[in-house]
XYZ file of C-alpha atoms in Angstrom:
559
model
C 90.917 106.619 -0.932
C 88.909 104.079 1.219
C 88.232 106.344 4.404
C 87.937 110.453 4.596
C 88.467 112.687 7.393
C 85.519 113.014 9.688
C 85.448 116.856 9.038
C 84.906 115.600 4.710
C 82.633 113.175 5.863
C 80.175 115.869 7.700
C 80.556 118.369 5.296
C 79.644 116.386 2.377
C 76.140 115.849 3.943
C 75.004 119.594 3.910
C 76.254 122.267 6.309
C 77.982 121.053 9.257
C 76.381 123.010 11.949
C 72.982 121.946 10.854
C 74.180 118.151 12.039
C 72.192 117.005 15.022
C 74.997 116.623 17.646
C 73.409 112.848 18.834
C 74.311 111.818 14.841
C 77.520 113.150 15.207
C 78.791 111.329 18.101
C 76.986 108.028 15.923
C 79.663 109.330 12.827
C 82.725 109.713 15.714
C 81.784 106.865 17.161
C 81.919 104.387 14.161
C 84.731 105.803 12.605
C 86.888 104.678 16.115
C 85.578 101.616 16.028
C 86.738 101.298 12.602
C 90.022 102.281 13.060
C 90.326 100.518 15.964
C 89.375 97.060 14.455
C 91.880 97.812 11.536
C 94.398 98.199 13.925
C 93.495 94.895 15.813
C 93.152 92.706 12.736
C 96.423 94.264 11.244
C 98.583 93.700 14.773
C 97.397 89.757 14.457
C 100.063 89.185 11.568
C 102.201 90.048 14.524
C 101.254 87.436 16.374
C 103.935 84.160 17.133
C 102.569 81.519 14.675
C 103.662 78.838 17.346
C 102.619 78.717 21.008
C 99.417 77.793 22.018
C 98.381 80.711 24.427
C 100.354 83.924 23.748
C 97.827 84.835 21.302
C 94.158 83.955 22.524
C 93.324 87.761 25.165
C 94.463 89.260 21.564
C 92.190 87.581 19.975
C 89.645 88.279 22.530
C 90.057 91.862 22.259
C 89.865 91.722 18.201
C 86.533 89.494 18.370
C 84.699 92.088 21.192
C 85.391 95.214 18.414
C 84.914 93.898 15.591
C 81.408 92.267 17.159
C 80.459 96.308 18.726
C 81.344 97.062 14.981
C 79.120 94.711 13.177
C 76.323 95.528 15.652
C 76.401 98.821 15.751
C 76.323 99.749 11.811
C 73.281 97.533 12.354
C 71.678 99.500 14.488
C 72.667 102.891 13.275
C 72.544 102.273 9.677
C 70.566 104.648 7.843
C 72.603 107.786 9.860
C 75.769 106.482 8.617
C 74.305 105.975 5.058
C 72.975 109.638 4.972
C 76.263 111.266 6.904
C 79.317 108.688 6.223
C 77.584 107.675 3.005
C 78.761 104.072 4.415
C 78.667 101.626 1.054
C 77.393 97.921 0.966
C 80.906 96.553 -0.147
C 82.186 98.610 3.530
C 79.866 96.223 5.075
C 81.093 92.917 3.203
C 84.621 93.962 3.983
C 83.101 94.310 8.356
C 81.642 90.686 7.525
C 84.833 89.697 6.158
C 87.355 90.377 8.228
C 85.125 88.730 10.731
C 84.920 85.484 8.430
C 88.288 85.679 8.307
C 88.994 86.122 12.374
C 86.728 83.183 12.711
C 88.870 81.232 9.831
C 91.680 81.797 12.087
C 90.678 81.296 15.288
C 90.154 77.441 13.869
C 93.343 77.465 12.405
C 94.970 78.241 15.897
C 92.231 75.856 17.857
C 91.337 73.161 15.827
C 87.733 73.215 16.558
C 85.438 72.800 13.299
C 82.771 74.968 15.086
C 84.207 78.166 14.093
C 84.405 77.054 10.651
C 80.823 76.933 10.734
C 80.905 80.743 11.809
C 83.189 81.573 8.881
C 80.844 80.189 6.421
C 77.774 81.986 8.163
C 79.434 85.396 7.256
C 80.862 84.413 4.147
C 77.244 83.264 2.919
C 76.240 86.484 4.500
C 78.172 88.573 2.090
C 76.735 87.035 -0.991
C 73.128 86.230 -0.223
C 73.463 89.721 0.445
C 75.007 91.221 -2.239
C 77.536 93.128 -0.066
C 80.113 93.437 -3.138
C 77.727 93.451 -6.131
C 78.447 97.283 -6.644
C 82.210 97.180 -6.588
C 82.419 96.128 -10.250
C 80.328 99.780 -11.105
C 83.462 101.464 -9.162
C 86.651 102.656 -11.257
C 88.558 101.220 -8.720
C 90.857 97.884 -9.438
C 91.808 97.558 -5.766
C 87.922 97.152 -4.578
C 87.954 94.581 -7.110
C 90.808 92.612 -5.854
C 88.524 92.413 -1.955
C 86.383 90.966 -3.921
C 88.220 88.148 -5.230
C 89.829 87.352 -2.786
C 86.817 86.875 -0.665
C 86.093 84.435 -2.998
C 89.138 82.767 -2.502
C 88.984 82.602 0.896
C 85.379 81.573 1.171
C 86.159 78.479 -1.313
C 88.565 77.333 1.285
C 86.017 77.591 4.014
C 83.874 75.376 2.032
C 86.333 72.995 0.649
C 87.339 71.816 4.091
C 83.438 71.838 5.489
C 83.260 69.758 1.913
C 80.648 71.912 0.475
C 81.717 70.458 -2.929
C 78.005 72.090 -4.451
C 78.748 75.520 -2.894
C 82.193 75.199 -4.089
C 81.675 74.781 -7.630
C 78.783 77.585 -7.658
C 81.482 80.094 -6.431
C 84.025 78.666 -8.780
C 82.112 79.477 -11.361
C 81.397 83.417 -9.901
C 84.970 83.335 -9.248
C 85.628 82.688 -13.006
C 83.171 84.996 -14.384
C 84.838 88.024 -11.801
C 87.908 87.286 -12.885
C 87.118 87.799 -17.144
C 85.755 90.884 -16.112
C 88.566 92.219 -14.008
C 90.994 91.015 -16.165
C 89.084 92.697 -19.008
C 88.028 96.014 -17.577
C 91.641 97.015 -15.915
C 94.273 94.910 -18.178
C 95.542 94.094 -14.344
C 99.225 92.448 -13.967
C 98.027 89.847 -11.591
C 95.729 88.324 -14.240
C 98.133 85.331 -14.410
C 98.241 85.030 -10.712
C 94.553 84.949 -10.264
C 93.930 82.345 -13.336
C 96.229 79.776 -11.612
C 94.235 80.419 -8.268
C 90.863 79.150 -10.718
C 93.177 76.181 -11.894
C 94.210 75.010 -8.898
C 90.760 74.919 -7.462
C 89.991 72.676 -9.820
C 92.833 70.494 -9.941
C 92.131 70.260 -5.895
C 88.373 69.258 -6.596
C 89.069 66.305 -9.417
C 91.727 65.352 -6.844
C 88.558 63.150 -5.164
C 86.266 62.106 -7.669
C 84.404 60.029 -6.053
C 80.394 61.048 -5.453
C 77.782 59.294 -3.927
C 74.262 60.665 -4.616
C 70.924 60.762 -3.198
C 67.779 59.013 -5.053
C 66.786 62.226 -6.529
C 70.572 62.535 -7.311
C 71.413 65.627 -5.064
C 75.253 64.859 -4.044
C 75.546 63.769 -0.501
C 78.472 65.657 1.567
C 80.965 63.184 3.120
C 83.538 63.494 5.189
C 87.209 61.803 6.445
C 85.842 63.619 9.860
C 85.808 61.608 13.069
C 82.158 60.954 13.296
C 80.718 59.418 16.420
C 80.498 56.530 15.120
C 83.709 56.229 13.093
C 86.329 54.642 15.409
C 85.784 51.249 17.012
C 84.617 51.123 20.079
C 86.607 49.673 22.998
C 85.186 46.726 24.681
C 85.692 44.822 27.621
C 88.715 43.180 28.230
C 90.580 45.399 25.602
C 93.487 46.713 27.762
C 95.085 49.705 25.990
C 96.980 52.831 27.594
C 95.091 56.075 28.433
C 97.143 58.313 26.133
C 95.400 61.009 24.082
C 96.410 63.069 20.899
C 96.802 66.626 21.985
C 99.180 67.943 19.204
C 100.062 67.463 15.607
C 102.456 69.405 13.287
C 101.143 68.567 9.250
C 103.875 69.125 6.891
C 103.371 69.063 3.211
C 106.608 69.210 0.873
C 105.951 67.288 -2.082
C 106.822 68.579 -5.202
C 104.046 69.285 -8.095
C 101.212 67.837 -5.673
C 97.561 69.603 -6.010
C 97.289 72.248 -3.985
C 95.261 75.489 -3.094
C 96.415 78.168 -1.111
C 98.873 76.719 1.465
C 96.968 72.991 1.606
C 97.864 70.465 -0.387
C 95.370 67.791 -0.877
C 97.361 65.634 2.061
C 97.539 67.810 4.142
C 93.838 68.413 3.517
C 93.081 65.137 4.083
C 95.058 64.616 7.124
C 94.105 67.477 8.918
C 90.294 66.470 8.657
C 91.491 62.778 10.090
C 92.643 64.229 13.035
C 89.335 66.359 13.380
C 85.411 65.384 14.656
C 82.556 66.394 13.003
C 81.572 70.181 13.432
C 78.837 71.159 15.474
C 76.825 74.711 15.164
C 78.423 77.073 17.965
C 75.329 79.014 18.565
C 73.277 75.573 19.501
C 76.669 73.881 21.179
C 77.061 76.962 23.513
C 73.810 77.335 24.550
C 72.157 73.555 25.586
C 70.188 73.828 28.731
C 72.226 73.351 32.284
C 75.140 75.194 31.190
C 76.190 77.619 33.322
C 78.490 79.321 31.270
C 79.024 79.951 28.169
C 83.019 79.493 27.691
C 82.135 75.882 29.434
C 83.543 73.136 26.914
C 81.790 70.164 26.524
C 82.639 67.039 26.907
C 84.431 64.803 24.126
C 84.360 67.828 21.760
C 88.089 68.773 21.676
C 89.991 68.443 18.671
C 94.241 67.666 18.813
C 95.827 71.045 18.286
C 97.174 71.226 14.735
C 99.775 73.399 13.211
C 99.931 72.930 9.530
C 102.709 73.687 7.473
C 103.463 74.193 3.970
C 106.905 73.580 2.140
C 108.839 74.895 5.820
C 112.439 75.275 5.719
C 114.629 73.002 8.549
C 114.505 75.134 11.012
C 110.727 76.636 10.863
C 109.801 72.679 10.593
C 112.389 72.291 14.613
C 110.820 75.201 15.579
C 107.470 74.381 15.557
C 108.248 70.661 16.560
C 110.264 72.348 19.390
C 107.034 74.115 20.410
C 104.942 71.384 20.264
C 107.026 69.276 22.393
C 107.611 72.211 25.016
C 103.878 72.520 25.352
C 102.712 68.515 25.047
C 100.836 67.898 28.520
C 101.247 65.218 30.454
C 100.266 61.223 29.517
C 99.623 62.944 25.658
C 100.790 62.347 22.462
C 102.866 64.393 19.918
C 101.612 63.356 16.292
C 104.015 64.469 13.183
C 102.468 63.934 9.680
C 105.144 63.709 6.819
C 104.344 64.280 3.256
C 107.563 65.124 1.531
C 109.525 64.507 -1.475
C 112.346 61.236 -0.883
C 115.443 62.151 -0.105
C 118.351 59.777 -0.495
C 121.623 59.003 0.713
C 124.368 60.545 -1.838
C 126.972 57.455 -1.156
C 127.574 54.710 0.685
C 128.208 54.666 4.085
C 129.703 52.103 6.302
C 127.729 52.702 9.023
C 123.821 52.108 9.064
C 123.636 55.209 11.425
C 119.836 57.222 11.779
C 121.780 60.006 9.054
C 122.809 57.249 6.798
C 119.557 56.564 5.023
C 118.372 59.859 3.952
C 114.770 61.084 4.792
C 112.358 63.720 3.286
C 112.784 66.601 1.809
C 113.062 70.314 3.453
C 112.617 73.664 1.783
C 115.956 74.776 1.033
C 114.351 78.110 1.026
C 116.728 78.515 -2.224
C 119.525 78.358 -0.180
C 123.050 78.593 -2.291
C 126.285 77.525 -0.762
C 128.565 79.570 -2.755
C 127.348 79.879 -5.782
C 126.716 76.416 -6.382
C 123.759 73.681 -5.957
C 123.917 72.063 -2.542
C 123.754 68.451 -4.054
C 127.369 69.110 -5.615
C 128.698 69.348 -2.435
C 131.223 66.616 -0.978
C 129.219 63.001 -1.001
C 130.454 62.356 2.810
C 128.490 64.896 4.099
C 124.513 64.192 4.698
C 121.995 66.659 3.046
C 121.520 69.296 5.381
C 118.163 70.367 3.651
C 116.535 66.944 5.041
C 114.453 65.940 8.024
C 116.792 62.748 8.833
C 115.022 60.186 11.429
C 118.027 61.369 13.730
C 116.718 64.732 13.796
C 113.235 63.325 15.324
C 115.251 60.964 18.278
C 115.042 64.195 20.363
C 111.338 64.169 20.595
C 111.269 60.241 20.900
C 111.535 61.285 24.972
C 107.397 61.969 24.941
C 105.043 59.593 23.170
C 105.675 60.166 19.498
C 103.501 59.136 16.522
C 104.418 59.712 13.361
C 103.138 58.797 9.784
C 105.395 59.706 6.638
C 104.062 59.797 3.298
C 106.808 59.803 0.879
C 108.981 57.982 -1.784
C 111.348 57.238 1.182
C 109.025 56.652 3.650
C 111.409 53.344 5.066
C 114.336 55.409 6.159
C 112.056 55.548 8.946
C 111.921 52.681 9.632
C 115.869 52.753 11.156
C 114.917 54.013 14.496
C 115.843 53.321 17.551
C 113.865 53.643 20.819
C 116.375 55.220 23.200
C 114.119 56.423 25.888
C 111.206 53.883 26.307
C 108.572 55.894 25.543
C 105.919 54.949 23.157
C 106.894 55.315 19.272
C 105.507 54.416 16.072
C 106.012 55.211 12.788
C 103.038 54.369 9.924
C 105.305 54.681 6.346
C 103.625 54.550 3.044
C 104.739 52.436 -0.230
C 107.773 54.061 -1.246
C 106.242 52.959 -5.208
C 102.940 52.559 -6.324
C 101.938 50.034 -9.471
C 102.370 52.040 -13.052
C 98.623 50.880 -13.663
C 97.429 52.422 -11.023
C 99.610 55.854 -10.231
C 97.078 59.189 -10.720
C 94.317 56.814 -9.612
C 92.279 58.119 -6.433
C 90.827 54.743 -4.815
C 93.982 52.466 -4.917
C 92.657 49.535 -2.947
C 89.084 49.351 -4.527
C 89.324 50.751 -7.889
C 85.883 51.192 -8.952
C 84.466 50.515 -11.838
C 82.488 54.513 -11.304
C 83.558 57.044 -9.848
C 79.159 57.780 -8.923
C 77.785 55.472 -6.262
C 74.497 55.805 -4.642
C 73.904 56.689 -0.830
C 72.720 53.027 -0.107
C 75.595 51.227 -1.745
C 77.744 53.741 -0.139
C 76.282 53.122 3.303
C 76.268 49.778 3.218
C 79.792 49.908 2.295
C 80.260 52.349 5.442
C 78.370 49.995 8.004
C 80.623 46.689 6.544
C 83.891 49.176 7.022
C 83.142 49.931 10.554
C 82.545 45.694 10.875
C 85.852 44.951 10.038
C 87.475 47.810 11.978
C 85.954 46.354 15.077
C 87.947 43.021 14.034
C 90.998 44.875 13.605
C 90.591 46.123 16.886
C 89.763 42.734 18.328
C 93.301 41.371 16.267
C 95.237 44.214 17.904
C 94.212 43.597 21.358
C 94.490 40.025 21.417
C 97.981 39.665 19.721
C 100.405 38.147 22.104
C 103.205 39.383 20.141
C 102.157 43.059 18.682
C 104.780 45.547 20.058
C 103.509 47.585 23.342
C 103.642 50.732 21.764
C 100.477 50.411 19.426
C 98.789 49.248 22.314
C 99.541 52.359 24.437
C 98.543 54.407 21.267
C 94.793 52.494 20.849
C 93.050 54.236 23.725
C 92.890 57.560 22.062
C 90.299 57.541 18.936
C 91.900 59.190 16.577
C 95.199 57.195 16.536
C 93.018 53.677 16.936
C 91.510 54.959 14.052
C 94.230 55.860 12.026
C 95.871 52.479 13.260
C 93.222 50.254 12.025
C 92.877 51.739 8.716
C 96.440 51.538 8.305
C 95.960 47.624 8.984
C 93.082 47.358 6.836
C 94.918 49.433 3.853
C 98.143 47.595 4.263
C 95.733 44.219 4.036
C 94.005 45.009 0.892
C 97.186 46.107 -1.064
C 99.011 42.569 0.209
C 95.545 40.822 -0.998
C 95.518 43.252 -4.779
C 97.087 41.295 -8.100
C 98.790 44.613 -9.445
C 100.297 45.038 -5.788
C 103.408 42.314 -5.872
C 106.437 44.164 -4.894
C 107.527 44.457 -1.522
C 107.812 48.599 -2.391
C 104.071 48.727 -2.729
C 103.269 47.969 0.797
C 103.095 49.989 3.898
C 105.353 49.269 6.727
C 105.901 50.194 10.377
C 108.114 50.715 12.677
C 107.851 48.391 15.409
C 107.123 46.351 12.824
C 103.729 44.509 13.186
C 103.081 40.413 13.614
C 101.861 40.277 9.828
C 99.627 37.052 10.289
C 98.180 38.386 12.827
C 96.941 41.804 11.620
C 97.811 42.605 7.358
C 97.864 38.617 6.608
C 95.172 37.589 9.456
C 93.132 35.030 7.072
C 89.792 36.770 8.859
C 90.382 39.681 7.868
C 91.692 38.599 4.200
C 87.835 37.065 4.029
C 86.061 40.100 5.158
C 88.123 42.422 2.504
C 86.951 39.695 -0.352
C 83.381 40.165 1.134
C 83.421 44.096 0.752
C 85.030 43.621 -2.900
C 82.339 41.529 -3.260
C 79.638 44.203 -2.607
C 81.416 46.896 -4.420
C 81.878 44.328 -7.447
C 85.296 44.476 -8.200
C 86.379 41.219 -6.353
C 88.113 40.011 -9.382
C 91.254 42.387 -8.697
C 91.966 40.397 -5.439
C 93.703 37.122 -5.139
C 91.702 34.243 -3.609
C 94.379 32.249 -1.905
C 96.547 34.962 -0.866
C 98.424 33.169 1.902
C 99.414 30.805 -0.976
C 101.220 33.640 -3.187
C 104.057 34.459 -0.214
C-alpha cells in the first residue's frame, strides 16, 4: 500500500494529541492535494483524443494542482517527512506525473516548448536521485515507476535529439532492468527487454554523427530552424495559405519503432515542427503584457499522430481535422503504410480500382476466415483507397504517402477546385542500397565533422533558394504548388521533395522508373527534377561530400 489513512499517518509519529494542530492541517492539507491531483491526472485518459479545445480548462485545472502540489511539499517538507514520513521516490512520482502532463500538453499542442519542460523535470528526478531508494524496497510495483520513467524520459529526449542523454539512460535503463528481472523473477521481463531493443534499433536507425573538434557530438535536428526554408523574395507570387493541421499515420509492417513512433513518423512530425524555445525565457521577454500572449511566428501546425489506426479511428480523426480546419488553411495527411493492391482486374480505372495503403484490420475476421479470401470483385475494405480522401479534397489538402504503393495516388481527381497535392515516394528502392540511411548521398562515413557538415548545410539552403526561384518562375507548374509555397513548412517540404526526386534521377543505381518520386499534379520535370541548374549544383555538393562518382555526368543524355 502506496497511501495510509490520515488517522495511520498521525499515529505513527508519536501520540496524536501531542501533534501541533498548524502541522496537522499541513498533513490534511497535502494529502487533498494528493488525491485530488490523482484524480485529475487519472480523469485525462477520459479525455476525447480528437478535438482541439474540449480538453485544454481540464488541463488547466490539472496543471494549477499539481503546481500547489509540487510547491507546497517544497515548502513544507521536513513536517511531512517527520508526520507523513513522505519518501523521495513520492516526490519523483509528483515530478513525474508533471513531466508527463507537460509531455502531453505537446502532444495535444504541438509546441516544442513544453517538451523542454518535460525534460526539466525528468532531469530533475535523476540529478536528484528521487528513485534511487526504490530498488532497497521489497516492492516490484515501485520498481516498475521506475522504469517506466525511464521509458518515458528516453522519448522526451529522443525527439529533443538528446542522442548523448539518450544512450546514458539506455544504459541505466539496462542495468535496472538485470536487477529487476533478477531480484523478483517478474513476468514482464520479456516485455521490458524488447522496450531496451527497440531503443536501440530506433537510435542505429540514423547513424549519421557530426562532431565537434574536440569530438563532442553536435545535436541536429529535421526542425524548422529560422533559417531552414527559403525565403520568399520579390516578385515570387504564391497564395497566403498556412498549415494548421496534420494527421501522421504510421502502418508499416516490421518498421523501427519505440513506443507508439515509428522512426517516420518521428521524422515527420519534427518536419512539421520549429525549433523549441525555453518557456520560462519565451514567456517572460520585456513588453509583454501577459503572460498567455503568443508570440509571433512561434506556432506549430496541430498534429495528431497515429499509430497502426483501424479505418474508422484513421476517418475519425481526419473527420475532426477537417471539421475544425480554419479558414484559407491547410489540412496535411502524412501516409506511411504498408502497399495495398488491387486483388483483380477491373475494367474501370475508378479511385477504388488501384488499391492504396494498408489499415489496421484490428484482427478483424469475417466469419472465420482471412479477409483476403473473400470474393476478388470486392475492394479491400481494410484500405485507405484515394476515394476515401475525395471528401476532404473540398479544403486545401496536402498529402505525402510513403509506401510500396505510393502511385495509386496518383489517380485523383480534383472535383472541387481547391488546392491538392500529393508528394508519393518510390514504390522500390535499388537492392544495393535498401537498409541504407542516406539514399541520395551515400557516404563513404557515417562521422562527419561540424565544418564539413555546415558547409554542406549553407550549400543545401543555396540550392533550395533555386528551387524556389524554378518553382515560381515555371510557366507551366500546376497552380496548386504555388498556392501551397507561401506557408514554410510545405515550401519546405516541397523543395526538398524537388531536390530528392533530382538527385535519385541524377544516381547510377537509381534507373527504374519505380525508384523515383512522383506527384500528383504532376510537375514540369525539366523545369524542376531535370532543371540542368539544378543537376550542376547537386554534382557540386557530391563534389564536397566526395562521393561524386555515384552520379551520372550527362544525365539529360541517359533519358
Amino acid at each position: 500500500r502506496t497511501e495510509f489513512t490520515l488517522k495511520e499517518i498521525m499515529s505513527s509519529g508519536g501520540a496524536e494529541d501531542d501533534i501541533p494542530q498548524a502541522e496537522r492541517k499541513t498533513v490534511t492539507d497535502f494529502c487533498y492535494l494528493l488525491d485530488k491531483s490523482k484524480q485529475l491526472f487519472n480523469g485525462l485518459r477520459d479525455l476525447p483524443q480528437y478535438g482541439q479545445k474540449q480538453w485544454q480548462s481540464y488541463f488547466g485545472r490539472t496543471f494549477d494542482v499539481y503546481t500547489k502540489l509540487w510547491k507546497f511539499q517544497q515548502q513544507h517538507r521536513q513536517v511531512l517527512d517527520n508526520r507523513y514520513g513522505l519518501k523521495r521516490w513520492q516526490i519523483g512520482e509528483i515530478a513525474s506525473k508533471i513531466g508527463q502532463l507537460y509531455y502531453h500538453y505537446y502532444l495535444r499542442t504541438s509546441e516544442t516548448s513544453y517538451l523542454n519542460e518535460a525534460f526539466s523535470f525528468y532531469s530533475a528526478i535523476r540529478q536528484r536521485s528521487y528513485y534511487s531508494q526504490v530498488n532497497k524496497e521489497d516492492r516490484p510495483e515501485l520498481v516498475v515507476k521506475k522504469l517506466r520513467y525511464y521509458a518515458r524520459f528516453i522519448v522526451v529526449c529522443l525527439l529533443l535529439n538528446k542522442m548523448d542523454v539518450v544512450k546514458d539512460l539506455v544504459k541505466e535503463l539496462s542495468d535496472e532492468i538485470e536487477d529487476y528481472t533478477h531480484r523478483f523473477n517478474t513476468e514482464d521481463q520479456v516485455e521490458w527487454n524488447l522496450v531496451l531493443q527497440e531503443v536501440a534499433a530506433f537510435i542505429e536507425a540514423d547513424p549519421v554523427m557530426v562532431l565537434n573538434d574536440d569530438n563532442t557530438i553536435v545535436i541536429t535536428s529535421n526542425r524548422l530552424s529560422e533559417t531552414g526554408a527559403p525565403l520568399l523574395e520579390q516578385g515570387m507570387i504564391v497564395g497566403q495559405l498556412a498549415l494548421a493541421d496534420a494527421l501522421i499515420i504510421g502502418n508499416c509492417n516490421n518498421q523501427v519503432k519505440f513506443s507508439e513512433l515509428t522512426i517516420d513518423m518521428f521524422r515527420m512530425l519534427q518536419a512539421l515542427e520549429r525549433e523549441p524555445m525555453n518557456l520560462a525565457t519565451q514567456m517572460n521577454k520585456p513588453g509583454m503584457q501577459e503572460s498567455t500572449e503568443k508570440p509571433a511566428r512561434r506556432e506549430n501546425p496541430h498534429k495528431y499522430l497515429l499509430y497502426k489506426p483501424t479505418f474508422s479511428q484513421l476517418y475519425t480523426f481526419l473527420a475532426a481535422s477537417f471539421k475544425e480546419l480554419p479558414a484559407n488553411s491547410v489540412l496535411l495527411i502524412y501516409l506511411s503504410a504498408t502497399g495495398v493492391f488491387p486483388s483483380g482486374r477491373s475494367d474501370s480505372e475508378g479511385p477504388y480500382d488501384f488499391g492504396g495503403v494498408l489499415t489496421n484490420s484490428n484482427r478483424d475476421i469475417i466469419n472465420g476466415d482471412a479477409i483476403h479470401k473473400r470474393n476478388q470483385s470486392y475492394k479491400e475494405m481494410h484500405c485507405l483507397h484515394p476515394g476515401d480522401l475525395y471528401p476532404f479534397t473540398r479544403k486545401p489538402l496536402f498529402i505525402i504517402v510513403d509506401s510500396s504503393n505510393s502511385v495509386a495516388y496518383k489517380n485523383f481527381t480534383n472535383l472541387f477546385g481547391q488546392p491538392l497535392v500529393c508528394l508519393l515516394s518510390p514504390t522500390a528502392y535499388p537492392k544495393a542500397l535498401q537498409g541504407m540511411c542516406s539514399i541520395a548521398f551515400p557516404h563513404k562515413s557515417q562521422l562527419h565533422r561540424v565544418g564539413l557538415w555546415e558547409k554542406c548545410q549553407d550549400y543545401l539552403r543555396k540550392i533550395n533558394r533555386d528551387i524556389a526561384q524554378l518553382l515560381t518562375h515555371s510557366r507551366s507548374i500546376d497552380q496548386s504548388f504555388l498556392q501551397f509555397f507561401g506557408d514554410e513548412f510545405l515550401r519546405l517540404l516541397l523543395t526538398r521533395f524537388i531536390f530528392c526526386s533530382a538527385t535519385m534521377r541524377m544516381h547510377k543505381i537509381f534507373r527504374e522508373t519505380r525508384n523515383y518520386p512522383e506527384s500528383y499534379p504532376q510537375l514540369p520535370r525539366d523545369e524542376t527534377v531535370e532543371n540542368p541548374h539544378l543537376q550542376k549544383h547537386i554534382l557540386e555538393l557530391a563534389s564536397i561530400l566526395d562521393v561524386r562518382n555515384v552520379f551520372l555526368e550527362n544525365t539529360l543524355d541517359d533519358y
